[in-house]
Amino acid sequence: MLLIDCPHCGPRAELEFSYGHEAHIERPKAPEALSDAEWADYLFLRDNTKGVILERWVHSHGCRRWFNVARDTVTYEILAVYPMGAEPPALERKTYV
Amino acid sequence: MQARYSFFSLARNALGYHENWPEAWRSPEPKASYDVVVVGGGGHGLATAYYLAKEHGITNVAVIERGWLGGGNTGRNTTIVRSNYLWDESAALYEHALKLWEGLSQDLNYNVMFSQRGVMNLAHNQHDLRELQRRIHSNRLNGVDSEFLDARGVKEFCPIIDLRQGGRYPVLGASLQRRGGTARHDAVAWGYARGADARGVDIIQNCPVTGFRISNGRIQGVETGRGYIEAKKVAVVTAGHSSVMAGLAGFRLPVHSLPLQALVSEPVKPVIDCVVMSNAVHAYVSQSDKGELVIGAGVDKYVGYGQRGSLPVTEETLAAICELFPIFRRMRMLRQWGGIVDTCPDASPIISKTPVQGLYFNCGWGTGGFKATPGSGWVFAHTVANDNPHPLAAPFALDRFTSGYLIDEHGAAAVAH
């Protein structure tokens, strides 16, 4: 069970949140100009890092607002919580093999 | 030299107090070079090595495993085998696997305890019922045995299920695949390991792969914890760690690694002689030969590589099991664990060549890889040996994410994902 520190409501149990997968993926500005491979990249290909990952969460059973989280996917430690649209904080982007 | 297992060898060894059994497979030092290196010593990897040797005559093969054989998802699943998938491509692949299961103990000369006790998938509402009947018809058109049971039929097939209709999850009917069932998962890994070893495959445990050597877009070999090993071809079968392996080779995969958990109860006398699965509540239950209830739960909703699983998922599954089977309410759970499953956007596997020549990936089996073990190994061995996908594997290539030809088995595969 994760304890997620919602920037608006404070620390709450994982059960109150929904997951939005990888953060900082921008919808292509000119979708009609993309090749099939570029579409596949935007739609399907993800980092799926074993280590520190930047991801989106929404407090769906609370304030219903989205925010970004930096989390270690091995230790499950939440390293930072920061608003949507903000640059990711300077962190060591640790990875494991 | 391996001993053939038989009644006579058992009797002979009984006279020697079972102290003279030879080892089931060797633990050799890695050679400098192999024709094929299989990365990952789980069921799928070992099956790949076995069929490479047996069906394609490629015996200069190593299986490299970072831990111990079958210590990943092969030893962590709920051992269910079935083939009642909706789409033609999946039905063909899983049915091929099921046919191999039916002769596997004889083929391997190793008892994998395959028990065709029947797999029942429950419907709890009208929509479930319609989806289920659609799948049954689709299965029958594909030559997969599948039949419909109404509520009375469910009760006859599995008497301990609560059908008083007052519960939270009323049961309106079920699909039943009588040829489905369970197998002993460890034995599958060990049987394939023994069979591969007997044909000359080197099985190397406690040896992590830490990198790939690639030049001019072609694989040259693998860097391991025990030094560099040259390889003409490399076949990667690493389930939850597939993205990590792809990262080492310089490309990305469309998979998410999620913890999937399971648990077993204290052992009790025989009480359930089939497999019961519920799509809507994502709970499966069967009983092992030791008497433990084997219960499968859902995946965590977030990416994770910790082999444990989140408590709310356990709670939800157990609540559903208690609701469906009031008789289990006072049972104690003995162990809970998680395995890291690599899920694809369309809930179908990837069996494919990759952007690197001579490097092949078999991954993305998500929550249901165990049932496919023999078929997966069979088609992947063909793909690696011929550098060309096996006809059954061709629809499952990586390029489906570019072409858009997805095989959407979400929910259609008889379980909700």
Coordinates of C-alpha atoms in Angstrom, one line a residue:
Chain A
M1 CA 0.0 0.0 0.0
L2 CA 1.4 3.3 -1.1
L3 CA 0.9 6.5 1.0
I4 CA 0.6 9.2 -1.7
D5 CA 1.0 12.8 -0.7
C6 CA -1.7 14.6 -2.7
P7 CA -0.6 18.2 -3.2
H8 CA -4.2 19.4 -2.4
C9 CA -5.4 16.9 0.2
G10 CA -2.3 15.6 2.0
P11 CA -1.2 12.0 2.5
R12 CA -3.8 9.4 1.5
A13 CA -3.9 5.7 0.9
E14 CA -3.2 4.3 -2.6
L15 CA -6.9 3.1 -2.8
E16 CA -8.1 6.7 -3.3
F17 CA -6.0 7.2 -6.4
S18 CA -6.0 6.1 -10.0
Y19 CA -2.9 5.6 -12.1
G20 CA -2.1 7.5 -15.3
H21 CA 1.2 5.8 -16.3
E22 CA 4.2 7.7 -17.7
A23 CA 4.2 11.5 -17.4
H24 CA 5.5 14.1 -19.8
I25 CA 4.2 12.5 -23.0
E26 CA 2.8 15.2 -25.2
R27 CA 0.1 14.6 -27.7
P28 CA 1.6 15.3 -31.2
K29 CA 0.9 18.8 -32.4
A30 CA 0.4 17.7 -36.0
P31 CA -1.0 14.2 -35.8
E32 CA -1.7 14.0 -39.5
A33 CA 2.0 14.5 -40.3
L34 CA 3.1 11.5 -38.2
S35 CA 4.2 8.2 -39.7
D36 CA 2.7 4.9 -38.4
A37 CA 5.9 4.2 -36.5
E38 CA 5.7 7.7 -34.8
W39 CA 2.1 7.0 -33.9
A40 CA 3.0 3.7 -32.4
D41 CA 5.7 5.4 -30.4
Y42 CA 3.3 7.9 -29.0
L43 CA 0.5 5.5 -28.3
F44 CA 2.3 2.4 -27.1
L45 CA 6.0 2.6 -26.4
R46 CA 6.8 3.3 -22.8
D47 CA 9.9 3.5 -20.6
N48 CA 8.7 1.0 -18.0
T49 CA 11.8 1.8 -16.0
K50 CA 13.1 -0.5 -13.3
G51 CA 14.2 2.4 -11.1
V52 CA 13.0 6.0 -10.8
I53 CA 9.9 6.6 -13.0
L54 CA 8.0 9.8 -13.6
E55 CA 4.3 9.0 -13.6
R56 CA 0.8 10.6 -13.4
W57 CA -1.7 10.0 -10.6
V58 CA -5.2 11.4 -10.1
H59 CA -6.9 11.6 -6.7
S60 CA -10.1 10.1 -8.1
H61 CA -11.8 9.6 -4.8
G62 CA -10.7 12.9 -3.4
C63 CA -10.1 16.2 -5.1
R64 CA -10.1 14.6 -8.6
R65 CA -7.0 16.5 -9.6
W66 CA -4.0 15.2 -11.5
F67 CA -0.4 15.5 -10.5
N68 CA 3.0 14.0 -11.2
V69 CA 5.0 11.7 -9.0
A70 CA 8.6 10.5 -9.1
R71 CA 8.8 7.0 -7.7
D72 CA 11.3 4.2 -7.4
T73 CA 9.6 1.1 -9.0
V74 CA 11.8 -1.3 -6.9
T75 CA 11.6 0.2 -3.4
Y76 CA 8.3 1.9 -4.2
E77 CA 9.6 5.1 -2.5
I78 CA 7.9 8.3 -3.6
L79 CA 10.7 10.7 -4.2
A80 CA 8.8 13.8 -5.3
V81 CA 5.3 15.1 -6.0
Y82 CA 5.0 18.0 -8.4
P83 CA 2.2 19.7 -10.4
M84 CA 1.1 18.8 -14.0
G85 CA 3.0 20.9 -16.6
A86 CA 6.0 21.5 -14.3
E87 CA 9.5 20.3 -15.1
P88 CA 10.5 17.2 -13.3
P89 CA 12.6 18.0 -10.2
A90 CA 16.3 17.3 -10.2
L91 CA 16.7 13.8 -8.9
E92 CA 19.2 11.0 -9.3
R93 CA 17.4 8.8 -12.0
K94 CA 18.5 5.6 -10.5
T95 CA 18.0 2.4 -12.5
Y96 CA 18.5 -1.3 -11.8
V97 CA 19.4 -4.2 -14.1
Chain B
M1 CA 24.1 -39.9 -18.3
Q2 CA 20.4 -39.4 -17.4
A3 CA 18.3 -42.3 -16.0
R4 CA 15.0 -42.8 -17.7
Y5 CA 12.2 -42.4 -15.1
S6 CA 9.9 -45.5 -15.0
F7 CA 8.2 -47.8 -12.6
F8 CA 11.3 -50.1 -12.8
S9 CA 13.8 -47.3 -12.1
L10 CA 11.6 -46.2 -9.2
A11 CA 11.5 -49.7 -7.7
R12 CA 15.3 -50.2 -8.3
N13 CA 16.1 -46.9 -6.5
A14 CA 13.7 -47.7 -3.7
L15 CA 15.9 -50.7 -2.9
G16 CA 18.8 -48.3 -2.6
Y17 CA 16.9 -45.9 -0.3
H18 CA 16.7 -43.4 -3.2
E19 CA 20.3 -42.4 -2.6
N20 CA 21.6 -43.2 -6.1
W21 CA 19.5 -41.1 -8.4
P22 CA 21.7 -39.2 -10.9
E23 CA 21.4 -35.5 -11.2
A24 CA 18.5 -34.4 -13.4
W25 CA 20.7 -31.8 -15.3
R26 CA 24.3 -30.7 -15.3
S27 CA 25.6 -27.3 -14.0
P28 CA 28.3 -26.7 -16.6
E29 CA 30.7 -23.8 -16.9
P30 CA 29.6 -21.5 -19.8
K31 CA 31.4 -22.1 -23.1
A32 CA 33.0 -19.2 -25.0
S33 CA 30.5 -19.4 -27.8
Y34 CA 27.0 -20.8 -28.6
D35 CA 24.7 -21.0 -31.6
V36 CA 21.8 -19.8 -29.5
V37 CA 21.8 -18.2 -26.1
V38 CA 18.4 -18.2 -24.4
V39 CA 18.1 -15.5 -21.7
G40 CA 15.8 -16.5 -18.9
G41 CA 15.4 -20.0 -17.4
G42 CA 11.7 -20.0 -16.7
G43 CA 9.2 -22.4 -18.3
H44 CA 9.1 -20.5 -21.7
G45 CA 12.9 -20.2 -22.0
L46 CA 13.5 -23.8 -21.1
A47 CA 10.8 -24.9 -23.4
T48 CA 12.4 -22.9 -26.2
A49 CA 15.7 -24.5 -25.6
Y50 CA 14.1 -28.0 -25.5
Y51 CA 12.3 -27.6 -28.8
L52 CA 15.4 -25.9 -30.4
A53 CA 17.2 -29.1 -29.6
K54 CA 14.4 -31.6 -30.2
E55 CA 12.6 -30.2 -33.2
H56 CA 15.3 -28.2 -35.0
G57 CA 18.5 -30.1 -34.1
I58 CA 20.2 -27.0 -32.6
T59 CA 22.0 -28.3 -29.5
N60 CA 24.8 -25.8 -29.1
V61 CA 22.5 -23.8 -26.8
A62 CA 22.8 -22.2 -23.4
V63 CA 20.0 -21.1 -21.1
I64 CA 21.2 -18.3 -18.9
E65 CA 19.2 -17.6 -15.7
R66 CA 20.0 -14.9 -13.2
G67 CA 18.4 -16.8 -10.3
W68 CA 17.3 -20.4 -10.2
L69 CA 15.2 -22.3 -12.7
G70 CA 11.5 -21.5 -12.6
G71 CA 12.1 -19.0 -9.7
G72 CA 10.2 -16.2 -11.5
N73 CA 6.7 -16.3 -12.8
T74 CA 6.9 -20.0 -13.6
G75 CA 6.9 -20.7 -9.9
R76 CA 4.5 -17.9 -8.9
N77 CA 1.4 -18.5 -11.1
T78 CA -1.8 -20.3 -10.2
T79 CA -1.0 -23.2 -12.6
I80 CA -4.2 -22.9 -14.6
V81 CA -4.1 -24.3 -18.2
R82 CA -6.9 -23.5 -20.7
S83 CA -7.3 -22.4 -24.3
N84 CA -10.7 -20.7 -24.5
Y85 CA -9.6 -17.4 -26.0
L86 CA -11.9 -15.4 -28.2
W87 CA -9.9 -14.4 -31.2
D88 CA -8.7 -16.8 -33.9
E89 CA -5.1 -16.0 -33.5
S90 CA -5.1 -16.5 -29.7
A91 CA -7.3 -19.6 -29.8
A92 CA -4.9 -21.2 -32.4
L93 CA -1.8 -20.4 -30.2
Y94 CA -3.2 -21.5 -26.9
E95 CA -5.0 -24.6 -28.4
H96 CA -1.6 -25.6 -29.9
A97 CA -0.2 -25.3 -26.3
L98 CA -3.0 -27.3 -24.8
K99 CA -2.5 -30.1 -27.3
L100 CA 1.2 -30.2 -26.3
W101 CA 0.2 -30.2 -22.6
E102 CA -1.9 -33.4 -23.2
G103 CA 1.2 -35.4 -24.2
L104 CA 3.8 -33.5 -22.2
S105 CA 4.5 -35.9 -19.4
Q106 CA 5.2 -38.7 -21.8
D107 CA 7.2 -36.5 -24.1
L108 CA 9.5 -35.2 -21.3
N109 CA 9.5 -38.5 -19.4
Y110 CA 8.7 -36.3 -16.4
N111 CA 5.4 -36.1 -14.6
V112 CA 4.1 -32.5 -14.9
M113 CA 0.9 -33.6 -13.1
F114 CA -1.3 -32.2 -15.8
S115 CA -4.8 -32.6 -14.5
Q116 CA -7.7 -31.9 -16.9
R117 CA -10.2 -31.2 -14.2
G118 CA -12.1 -28.6 -16.1
V119 CA -12.0 -24.8 -16.0
M120 CA -15.2 -22.8 -15.3
N121 CA -15.6 -19.1 -16.0
L122 CA -18.5 -17.5 -14.2
A123 CA -21.0 -15.0 -15.5
H124 CA -22.5 -12.6 -12.9
N125 CA -24.8 -10.5 -15.0
Q126 CA -26.6 -10.4 -18.3
H127 CA -23.7 -8.7 -20.0
D128 CA -21.2 -11.3 -18.8
L129 CA -23.6 -14.0 -20.0
R130 CA -23.8 -12.6 -23.5
E131 CA -20.0 -12.1 -23.7
L132 CA -19.5 -15.6 -22.4
Q133 CA -21.8 -17.2 -25.0
R134 CA -20.1 -15.2 -27.8
R135 CA -16.8 -16.7 -26.6
I136 CA -18.2 -20.2 -26.4
H137 CA -19.4 -20.0 -30.0
S138 CA -16.1 -18.5 -31.1
N139 CA -14.2 -21.3 -29.3
R140 CA -16.3 -24.0 -30.9
L141 CA -15.8 -22.6 -34.4
N142 CA -12.1 -22.7 -33.7
G143 CA -12.2 -26.4 -32.5
V144 CA -11.7 -25.5 -28.9
D145 CA -14.0 -27.4 -26.5
S146 CA -16.2 -25.1 -24.7
E147 CA -19.7 -25.5 -23.3
F148 CA -22.3 -23.5 -21.5
L149 CA -23.6 -24.3 -18.1
D150 CA -26.7 -22.7 -16.6
A151 CA -26.9 -21.9 -12.9
R152 CA -28.0 -25.5 -12.1
G153 CA -25.2 -26.9 -14.2
V154 CA -22.7 -24.7 -12.3
K155 CA -24.0 -26.0 -9.0
E156 CA -23.7 -29.6 -10.2
F157 CA -20.2 -29.1 -11.5
C158 CA -19.0 -27.3 -8.3
P159 CA -21.4 -27.9 -5.4
I160 CA -19.7 -25.6 -2.9
I161 CA -20.5 -22.4 -4.9
D162 CA -23.1 -20.2 -3.3
L163 CA -26.2 -20.0 -5.6
R164 CA -28.8 -18.7 -3.2
Q165 CA -29.0 -15.6 -5.3
G166 CA -28.8 -13.3 -2.3
G167 CA -25.1 -12.7 -2.5
R168 CA -23.3 -9.8 -4.0
Y169 CA -22.2 -11.8 -7.1
P170 CA -25.1 -13.9 -8.3
V171 CA -24.0 -16.6 -10.7
L172 CA -26.2 -16.8 -13.9
G173 CA -24.1 -19.3 -15.8
A174 CA -20.6 -20.3 -16.8
S175 CA -18.5 -21.5 -19.6
L176 CA -16.7 -24.8 -19.1
Q177 CA -13.6 -26.1 -20.8
R178 CA -13.4 -29.7 -19.7
R179 CA -9.9 -30.2 -21.3
G180 CA -8.6 -27.3 -19.2
G181 CA -7.1 -27.8 -15.7
T182 CA -3.9 -27.4 -13.8
A183 CA -0.3 -28.6 -14.0
R184 CA 2.5 -28.6 -11.5
H185 CA 4.4 -25.5 -12.4
D186 CA 7.8 -26.4 -10.9
A187 CA 7.8 -29.8 -12.6
V188 CA 7.2 -28.1 -16.0
A189 CA 10.5 -26.1 -15.6
W190 CA 12.4 -29.1 -14.3
G191 CA 11.0 -31.4 -16.9
Y192 CA 12.0 -29.1 -19.8
A193 CA 15.4 -28.4 -18.1
R194 CA 16.1 -32.2 -17.9
G195 CA 14.9 -32.8 -21.4
A196 CA 17.0 -29.9 -22.8
D197 CA 20.1 -31.0 -20.8
A198 CA 19.8 -34.5 -22.1
R199 CA 20.0 -33.1 -25.7
G200 CA 23.2 -31.1 -24.9
V201 CA 21.8 -27.8 -23.8
D202 CA 23.9 -26.0 -21.1
I203 CA 21.8 -24.7 -18.3
I204 CA 23.6 -21.9 -16.4
Q205 CA 22.0 -20.6 -13.2
N206 CA 23.0 -17.6 -11.0
C207 CA 24.3 -15.8 -14.0
P208 CA 22.7 -12.4 -14.8
V209 CA 22.8 -10.9 -18.3
T210 CA 24.2 -7.4 -17.9
G211 CA 24.4 -6.3 -21.6
F212 CA 24.4 -7.2 -25.3
R213 CA 27.2 -6.7 -27.7
I214 CA 25.8 -5.4 -31.0
S215 CA 27.7 -4.4 -34.1
N216 CA 26.3 -3.2 -37.4
G217 CA 22.8 -3.9 -36.2
R218 CA 23.6 -7.6 -35.5
I219 CA 23.9 -9.4 -32.2
Q220 CA 27.4 -10.6 -31.3
G221 CA 26.9 -12.0 -27.8
V222 CA 25.9 -11.3 -24.2
E223 CA 27.7 -9.8 -21.3
T224 CA 27.0 -11.9 -18.2
G225 CA 28.0 -12.1 -14.6
R226 CA 30.3 -14.9 -15.6
G227 CA 32.0 -13.1 -18.5
Y228 CA 31.3 -12.5 -22.2
I229 CA 29.5 -15.2 -24.1
E230 CA 29.5 -15.1 -27.9
A231 CA 26.2 -16.1 -29.6
K232 CA 25.0 -16.2 -33.2
K233 CA 21.5 -15.7 -32.0
V234 CA 20.0 -14.5 -28.7
A235 CA 16.5 -15.3 -27.6
V236 CA 15.2 -13.2 -24.7
V237 CA 12.4 -14.7 -22.5
T238 CA 12.5 -12.6 -19.4
A239 CA 8.8 -11.7 -18.6
G240 CA 8.7 -8.8 -16.2
H241 CA 12.2 -7.7 -17.1
S242 CA 11.7 -7.6 -20.8
S243 CA 11.8 -3.8 -20.9
V244 CA 15.1 -3.8 -19.0
M245 CA 16.5 -6.3 -21.5
A246 CA 15.2 -4.2 -24.5
G247 CA 16.7 -1.1 -22.9
L248 CA 20.1 -2.9 -22.9
A249 CA 19.7 -3.7 -26.6
G250 CA 18.7 -0.1 -27.3
F251 CA 15.0 -0.2 -28.1
R252 CA 11.7 0.1 -26.2
L253 CA 8.7 -2.3 -25.9
P254 CA 5.0 -1.5 -25.5
V255 CA 4.8 -3.3 -22.2
H256 CA 4.1 -2.3 -18.6
S257 CA 5.6 -4.4 -15.8
L258 CA 3.0 -5.0 -13.0
P259 CA 3.0 -7.1 -9.9
L260 CA 0.4 -9.9 -10.1
Q261 CA -0.2 -11.7 -6.9
A262 CA -1.5 -15.1 -5.7
L263 CA -1.9 -16.8 -2.4
V264 CA -2.5 -20.2 -0.9
S265 CA -4.5 -21.2 2.1
E266 CA -3.8 -23.8 4.8
P267 CA -4.3 -27.3 3.4
V268 CA -7.7 -28.9 3.8
K269 CA -9.3 -32.1 2.6
P270 CA -10.5 -32.2 -1.1
V271 CA -13.3 -29.6 -1.4
I272 CA -13.1 -28.3 -4.9
D273 CA -12.2 -30.6 -7.8
C274 CA -12.2 -28.0 -10.7
V275 CA -10.9 -24.6 -11.5
V276 CA -13.3 -21.7 -10.9
M277 CA -12.5 -18.3 -12.4
S278 CA -14.6 -15.2 -12.2
N279 CA -14.0 -12.4 -14.8
A280 CA -15.8 -9.6 -13.1
V281 CA -14.3 -10.0 -9.7
H282 CA -10.9 -11.2 -10.9
A283 CA -10.6 -14.2 -8.6
Y284 CA -9.6 -17.7 -9.4
V285 CA -9.5 -20.7 -7.2
S286 CA -8.5 -24.3 -7.4
Q287 CA -7.1 -26.8 -5.0
S288 CA -3.6 -28.3 -5.1
D289 CA -2.8 -31.9 -4.5
K290 CA -1.5 -30.9 -1.1
G291 CA -4.9 -29.5 -0.2
E292 CA -4.1 -25.8 -0.3
L293 CA -6.6 -23.5 -2.1
V294 CA -4.6 -21.8 -4.8
I295 CA -6.0 -18.3 -5.3
G296 CA -5.1 -15.9 -8.0
A297 CA -5.7 -12.2 -7.6
G298 CA -5.4 -9.2 -9.9
V299 CA -2.5 -6.9 -10.8
D300 CA -1.4 -3.8 -9.0
K301 CA -2.5 -0.7 -11.0
Y302 CA 1.0 0.8 -11.1
V303 CA 4.3 -0.2 -12.6
G304 CA 6.4 -2.1 -10.0
Y305 CA 9.3 -4.5 -9.9
G306 CA 8.8 -5.5 -6.3
Q307 CA 7.7 -9.2 -6.2
R308 CA 5.0 -8.7 -3.6
G309 CA 1.8 -7.0 -4.6
S310 CA -0.4 -4.4 -2.9
L311 CA -2.7 -5.3 0.0
P312 CA -5.9 -3.8 -1.3
V313 CA -5.7 -6.2 -4.3
T314 CA -5.5 -9.2 -1.9
E315 CA -8.4 -7.9 0.1
E316 CA -10.6 -7.4 -2.9
T317 CA -9.9 -10.9 -4.2
L318 CA -10.5 -12.6 -0.8
A319 CA -13.7 -10.7 -0.3
A320 CA -15.0 -12.0 -3.7
I321 CA -13.9 -15.6 -2.9
C322 CA -15.7 -15.5 0.5
E323 CA -18.8 -14.1 -1.2
L324 CA -18.8 -16.9 -3.8
F325 CA -17.7 -19.7 -1.5
P326 CA -19.1 -19.0 2.0
I327 CA -17.5 -22.3 3.1
F328 CA -14.0 -20.7 2.8
R329 CA -14.8 -17.8 5.1
R330 CA -13.0 -19.1 8.2
M331 CA -9.9 -20.5 6.3
R332 CA -6.5 -19.0 7.0
M333 CA -4.2 -17.9 4.2
L334 CA -0.7 -19.5 4.4
R335 CA 1.4 -17.5 2.0
Q336 CA 1.0 -14.6 -0.4
W337 CA 3.5 -13.5 -3.1
G338 CA 3.8 -11.6 -6.3
G339 CA 5.4 -12.0 -9.7
I340 CA 6.2 -9.3 -12.2
V341 CA 4.1 -9.7 -15.4
D342 CA 4.7 -7.7 -18.6
T343 CA 1.4 -6.6 -19.9
C344 CA 0.8 -5.5 -23.5
P345 CA -1.7 -2.8 -24.5
D346 CA -3.8 -5.5 -26.2
A347 CA -3.3 -8.2 -23.6
S348 CA -1.7 -10.5 -26.1
P349 CA 2.0 -11.6 -26.1
I350 CA 4.9 -10.5 -28.3
I351 CA 6.8 -13.3 -30.1
S352 CA 9.0 -11.5 -32.5
K353 CA 12.1 -10.5 -34.3
T354 CA 13.5 -7.2 -33.1
P355 CA 15.2 -4.2 -34.7
V356 CA 18.5 -6.0 -33.9
Q357 CA 19.3 -8.9 -36.2
G358 CA 19.7 -12.2 -34.5
L359 CA 17.9 -11.0 -31.4
Y360 CA 14.4 -12.3 -30.6
F361 CA 12.0 -11.5 -27.9
N362 CA 9.2 -13.6 -26.4
C363 CA 7.4 -11.5 -23.8
G364 CA 4.2 -9.6 -23.0
W365 CA 2.3 -12.7 -21.8
G366 CA 0.9 -10.6 -19.0
T367 CA -1.2 -12.4 -16.5
G368 CA -1.6 -15.6 -18.5
G369 CA 1.7 -17.0 -19.7
F370 CA 1.9 -20.3 -17.8
K371 CA -0.8 -22.1 -19.8
A372 CA 1.0 -21.3 -23.0
T373 CA 4.4 -22.6 -21.9
P374 CA 4.8 -25.6 -24.3
G375 CA 3.2 -23.7 -27.3
S376 CA 5.2 -20.6 -26.6
G377 CA 8.5 -22.6 -26.6
W378 CA 7.4 -24.4 -29.7
V379 CA 6.7 -21.4 -31.9
F380 CA 9.5 -19.3 -30.5
A381 CA 12.0 -22.1 -31.2
H382 CA 10.8 -22.2 -34.8
T383 CA 11.0 -18.4 -35.0
V384 CA 14.6 -18.4 -33.7
A385 CA 15.8 -21.5 -35.7
N386 CA 14.4 -20.2 -39.0
D387 CA 14.8 -16.5 -38.4
N388 CA 11.2 -16.4 -39.6
P389 CA 8.1 -16.4 -37.5
H390 CA 6.2 -19.6 -37.0
P391 CA 2.8 -19.3 -38.7
L392 CA 1.0 -19.3 -35.3
A393 CA 3.4 -16.6 -33.9
A394 CA 3.4 -14.3 -37.0
P395 CA 0.3 -12.3 -35.8
F396 CA 2.1 -11.7 -32.5
A397 CA 5.0 -9.8 -33.9
L398 CA 6.1 -6.4 -32.7
D399 CA 5.0 -4.7 -35.9
R400 CA 1.3 -5.1 -34.9
F401 CA 1.6 -1.9 -32.9
T402 CA 2.6 0.0 -36.0
S403 CA 0.2 -1.7 -38.4
G404 CA -2.7 -1.5 -35.9
Y405 CA -3.5 -5.2 -36.2
L406 CA -3.9 -5.6 -32.5
I407 CA -5.3 -8.8 -31.0
D408 CA -7.5 -7.3 -28.3
E409 CA -7.9 -10.0 -25.6
H410 CA -8.9 -7.6 -22.8
G411 CA -11.8 -9.3 -21.2
A412 CA -12.2 -11.4 -24.3
A413 CA -9.7 -13.9 -23.0
A414 CA -12.2 -15.1 -20.4
V415 CA -10.7 -12.9 -17.6
A416 CA -10.9 -9.2 -17.1
H417 CA -7.6 -7.4 -17.4

